[in-house]
Amino acid sequence: MEQERIKQQLYFLLETDKMKNILRRTVLTDQSRRETDAEHSWHLALMAMVLYEYACPHVDLDRAIKMCLIHDLIEIYAGDTFAYDVAGNQTKAVRESEAADKLYIQLPSDQGPQMRALWEEFDAMETPDAQYAAACDRLQPFLNNVATDGYTWKLGRVTRSQVYQRMDMVRIGMPPLWPFVVEKIENAVKNHELLPE
């Protein structure tokens, strides 16, 4: 029985290696290439550790980091959906739920449901832990856009209102960082990196 458990766990870990090949729209700050889902997840887990002092009260950092690390695993099967892709986001929930069905069943019966529940909690963004993790998830590509003069925003013809809507989770999950976000959004509009609508 133990050998079967080990086999399942190792297979899952090998399967999740595919995350290193899922390209996101966000580019690295040196603009040399697009980042992968694995790089994104690592970076926002690190962000959660570094910026924890700005989290709302009662955030469990350990749980938030776990959410950061697993939140995009389902994209191995569902693919990455650009945050500002209106059409792609209409089918995202269904694609990701089907991907979760396929992915978490590969783990032992005690681990799979726990990991899926953590992913679902992150996706719902209702608990303090999930709100903090989601704020990090929003802030990481935002910082990359700021550092690259709006590279992805320009490519997607993204508007000010779209970014404010997406970034609102930072206001909720990391309130002290909200003035920074507002300043950078307004600067991006002035610099023609975001459409002013």
GROMACS .gro file of C-alpha atoms in nm:
model
  197
    1MET     CA    1   0.000   0.000   0.000
    2GLU     CA    2   0.279   0.243   0.088
    3GLN     CA    3   0.453   0.176  -0.243
    4GLU     CA    4   0.134   0.256  -0.433
    5ARG     CA    5   0.103   0.583  -0.241
    6ILE     CA    6   0.463   0.678  -0.320
    7LYS     CA    7   0.407   0.589  -0.685
    8GLN     CA    8   0.099   0.815  -0.705
    9GLN     CA    9   0.278   1.105  -0.537
   10LEU     CA   10   0.584   1.079  -0.760
   11TYR     CA   11   0.369   1.051  -1.073
   12PHE     CA   12   0.179   1.365  -0.968
   13LEU     CA   13   0.507   1.551  -0.915
   14LEU     CA   14   0.631   1.447  -1.258
   15GLU     CA   15   0.300   1.545  -1.415
   16THR     CA   16   0.313   1.889  -1.254
   17ASP     CA   17   0.657   1.943  -1.409
   18LYS     CA   18   0.454   2.033  -1.719
   19MET     CA   19   0.374   2.361  -1.548
   20LYS     CA   20   0.725   2.475  -1.644
   21ASN     CA   21   0.611   2.476  -2.010
   22ILE     CA   22   0.289   2.676  -1.971
   23LEU     CA   23   0.364   3.024  -2.102
   24ARG     CA   24   0.185   3.327  -1.964
   25ARG     CA   25   0.135   3.663  -2.134
   26THR     CA   26   0.355   3.836  -1.876
   27VAL     CA   27   0.714   3.891  -1.983
   28LEU     CA   28   1.018   3.885  -1.761
   29THR     CA   29   1.130   4.229  -1.646
   30ASP     CA   30   1.421   4.219  -1.895
   31GLN     CA   31   1.160   4.146  -2.168
   32SER     CA   32   1.369   3.857  -2.300
   33ARG     CA   33   1.081   3.609  -2.297
   34ARG     CA   34   0.743   3.523  -2.150
   35GLU     CA   35   0.735   3.377  -1.802
   36THR     CA   36   0.603   3.029  -1.727
   37ASP     CA   37   0.332   2.935  -1.480
   38ALA     CA   38   0.595   2.775  -1.257
   39GLU     CA   39   0.800   3.095  -1.247
   40HIS     CA   40   0.488   3.299  -1.174
   41SER     CA   41   0.383   3.069  -0.888
   42TRP     CA   42   0.729   3.071  -0.732
   43HIS     CA   43   0.750   3.449  -0.759
   44LEU     CA   44   0.418   3.515  -0.594
   45ALA     CA   45   0.489   3.263  -0.316
   46LEU     CA   46   0.806   3.463  -0.249
   47MET     CA   47   0.601   3.782  -0.268
   48ALA     CA   48   0.360   3.642  -0.007
   49MET     CA   49   0.653   3.586   0.229
   50VAL     CA   50   0.814   3.926   0.172
   51LEU     CA   51   0.496   4.136   0.188
   52TYR     CA   52   0.322   3.945   0.469
   53GLU     CA   53   0.341   4.245   0.704
   54TYR     CA   54   0.086   4.419   0.478
   55ALA     CA   55  -0.166   4.136   0.486
   56CYS     CA   56  -0.497   4.184   0.663
   57PRO     CA   57  -0.525   4.038   1.014
   58HIS     CA   58  -0.575   3.664   1.058
   59VAL     CA   59  -0.396   3.554   0.740
   60ASP     CA   60  -0.223   3.218   0.778
   61LEU     CA   61   0.095   3.265   0.575
   62ASP     CA   62   0.158   2.891   0.539
   63ARG     CA   63  -0.184   2.836   0.381
   64ALA     CA   64  -0.149   3.144   0.160
   65ILE     CA   65   0.189   3.024   0.030
   66LYS     CA   66   0.042   2.682  -0.046
   67MET     CA   67  -0.234   2.852  -0.247
   68CYS     CA   68   0.024   3.056  -0.435
   69LEU     CA   69   0.217   2.743  -0.526
   70ILE     CA   70  -0.079   2.536  -0.646
   71HIS     CA   71  -0.329   2.792  -0.779
   72ASP     CA   72  -0.222   2.750  -1.144
   73LEU     CA   73  -0.151   2.375  -1.149
   74ILE     CA   74  -0.481   2.320  -1.330
   75GLU     CA   75  -0.343   2.519  -1.622
   76ILE     CA   76  -0.140   2.210  -1.713
   77TYR     CA   77  -0.464   2.090  -1.872
   78ALA     CA   78  -0.675   2.406  -1.897
   79GLY     CA   79  -0.404   2.637  -2.033
   80ASP     CA   80  -0.341   2.992  -1.921
   81THR     CA   81  -0.617   3.246  -1.980
   82PHE     CA   82  -0.505   3.606  -2.017
   83ALA     CA   83  -0.660   3.810  -1.736
   84TYR     CA   84  -0.808   4.061  -1.982
   85ASP     CA   85  -0.933   3.810  -2.243
   86VAL     CA   86  -1.310   3.855  -2.224
   87ALA     CA   87  -1.398   3.556  -2.446
   88GLY     CA   88  -1.143   3.323  -2.285
   89ASN     CA   89  -1.267   3.408  -1.936
   90GLN     CA   90  -1.622   3.305  -2.028
   91THR     CA   91  -1.517   2.938  -2.049
   92LYS     CA   92  -1.236   2.951  -1.793
   93ALA     CA   93  -1.433   2.818  -1.493
   94VAL     CA   94  -1.555   2.510  -1.680
   95ARG     CA   95  -1.213   2.435  -1.832
   96GLU     CA   96  -1.041   2.473  -1.497
   97SER     CA   97  -1.294   2.260  -1.308
   98GLU     CA   98  -1.252   1.981  -1.564
   99ALA     CA   99  -0.874   2.016  -1.533
  100ALA     CA  100  -0.900   1.992  -1.154
  101ASP     CA  101  -1.105   1.672  -1.190
  102LYS     CA  102  -0.826   1.525  -1.400
  103LEU     CA  103  -0.535   1.653  -1.194
  104TYR     CA  104  -0.619   1.600  -0.827
  105ILE     CA  105  -0.746   1.243  -0.879
  106GLN     CA  106  -0.383   1.149  -0.945
  107LEU     CA  107  -0.290   1.204  -0.580
  108PRO     CA  108  -0.368   0.963  -0.295
  109SER     CA  109  -0.729   0.987  -0.175
  110ASP     CA  110  -0.639   1.190   0.133
  111GLN     CA  111  -0.417   1.443  -0.050
  112GLY     CA  112  -0.610   1.506  -0.371
  113PRO     CA  113  -0.929   1.642  -0.211
  114GLN     CA  114  -0.726   1.857   0.032
  115MET     CA  115  -0.529   2.014  -0.249
  116ARG     CA  116  -0.839   2.067  -0.461
  117ALA     CA  117  -1.016   2.231  -0.166
  118LEU     CA  118  -0.723   2.469  -0.126
  119TRP     CA  119  -0.740   2.556  -0.498
  120GLU     CA  120  -1.118   2.610  -0.476
  121GLU     CA  121  -1.073   2.832  -0.170
  122PHE     CA  122  -0.816   3.040  -0.359
  123ASP     CA  123  -1.046   3.067  -0.660
  124ALA     CA  124  -1.342   3.182  -0.448
  125MET     CA  125  -1.133   3.459  -0.285
  126GLU     CA  126  -1.360   3.475   0.021
  127THR     CA  127  -1.129   3.387   0.313
  128PRO     CA  128  -0.848   3.614   0.438
  129ASP     CA  129  -0.588   3.355   0.328
  130ALA     CA  130  -0.731   3.336  -0.023
  131GLN     CA  131  -0.770   3.712  -0.051
  132TYR     CA  132  -0.406   3.764   0.045
  133ALA     CA  133  -0.286   3.496  -0.199
  134ALA     CA  134  -0.508   3.642  -0.473
  135ALA     CA  135  -0.372   3.991  -0.401
  136CYS     CA  136  -0.021   3.854  -0.456
  137ASP     CA  137  -0.144   3.686  -0.776
  138ARG     CA  138  -0.270   4.021  -0.903
  139LEU     CA  139   0.033   4.220  -0.788
  140GLN     CA  140   0.303   4.001  -0.946
  141PRO     CA  141   0.209   4.056  -1.314
  142PHE     CA  142   0.115   4.417  -1.233
  143LEU     CA  143   0.472   4.482  -1.115
  144ASN     CA  144   0.608   4.319  -1.429
  145ASN     CA  145   0.391   4.549  -1.641
  146VAL     CA  146   0.510   4.852  -1.447
  147ALA     CA  147   0.873   4.740  -1.494
  148THR     CA  148   0.826   4.680  -1.869
  149ASP     CA  149   0.643   5.003  -1.952
  150GLY     CA  150   0.310   4.824  -1.982
  151TYR     CA  151   0.432   4.557  -2.223
  152THR     CA  152   0.139   4.318  -2.174
  153TRP     CA  153  -0.115   4.595  -2.126
  154LYS     CA  154  -0.021   4.752  -2.458
  155LEU     CA  155  -0.028   4.415  -2.634
  156GLY     CA  156  -0.379   4.344  -2.504
  157ARG     CA  157  -0.506   4.702  -2.542
  158VAL     CA  158  -0.598   4.697  -2.174
  159THR     CA  159  -0.790   4.986  -2.019
  160ARG     CA  160  -0.753   5.171  -1.690
  161SER     CA  161  -1.092   5.042  -1.569
  162GLN     CA  162  -0.998   4.681  -1.644
  163VAL     CA  163  -0.680   4.713  -1.436
  164TYR     CA  164  -0.862   4.884  -1.148
  165GLN     CA  165  -1.118   4.603  -1.147
  166ARG     CA  166  -0.852   4.332  -1.154
  167MET     CA  167  -0.634   4.500  -0.893
  168ASP     CA  168  -0.915   4.561  -0.645
  169MET     CA  169  -0.811   4.242  -0.467
  170VAL     CA  170  -0.492   4.424  -0.359
  171ARG     CA  171  -0.711   4.687  -0.191
  172ILE     CA  172  -0.889   4.406  -0.006
  173GLY     CA  173  -0.597   4.171   0.068
  174MET     CA  174  -0.307   4.418   0.113
  175PRO     CA  175  -0.460   4.761   0.184
  176PRO     CA  176  -0.130   4.944   0.251
  177LEU     CA  177  -0.019   4.871  -0.108
  178TRP     CA  178  -0.332   5.019  -0.267
  179PRO     CA  179  -0.196   5.378  -0.298
  180PHE     CA  180   0.108   5.238  -0.483
  181VAL     CA  181  -0.122   5.053  -0.725
  182VAL     CA  182  -0.334   5.363  -0.789
  183GLU     CA  183  -0.025   5.576  -0.854
  184LYS     CA  184   0.117   5.324  -1.101
  185ILE     CA  185  -0.213   5.285  -1.286
  186GLU     CA  186  -0.250   5.660  -1.328
  187ASN     CA  187   0.114   5.692  -1.440
  188ALA     CA  188   0.055   5.414  -1.695
  189VAL     CA  189  -0.240   5.606  -1.839
  190LYS     CA  190  -0.033   5.927  -1.861
  191ASN     CA  191   0.248   5.734  -2.033
  192HIS     CA  192   0.005   5.572  -2.283
  193GLU     CA  193   0.073   5.223  -2.144
  194LEU     CA  194  -0.296   5.180  -2.056
  195LEU     CA  195  -0.597   5.303  -2.248
  196PRO     CA  196  -0.773   5.576  -2.045
  197GLU     CA  197  -1.125   5.425  -2.053
   0.00000   0.00000   0.00000
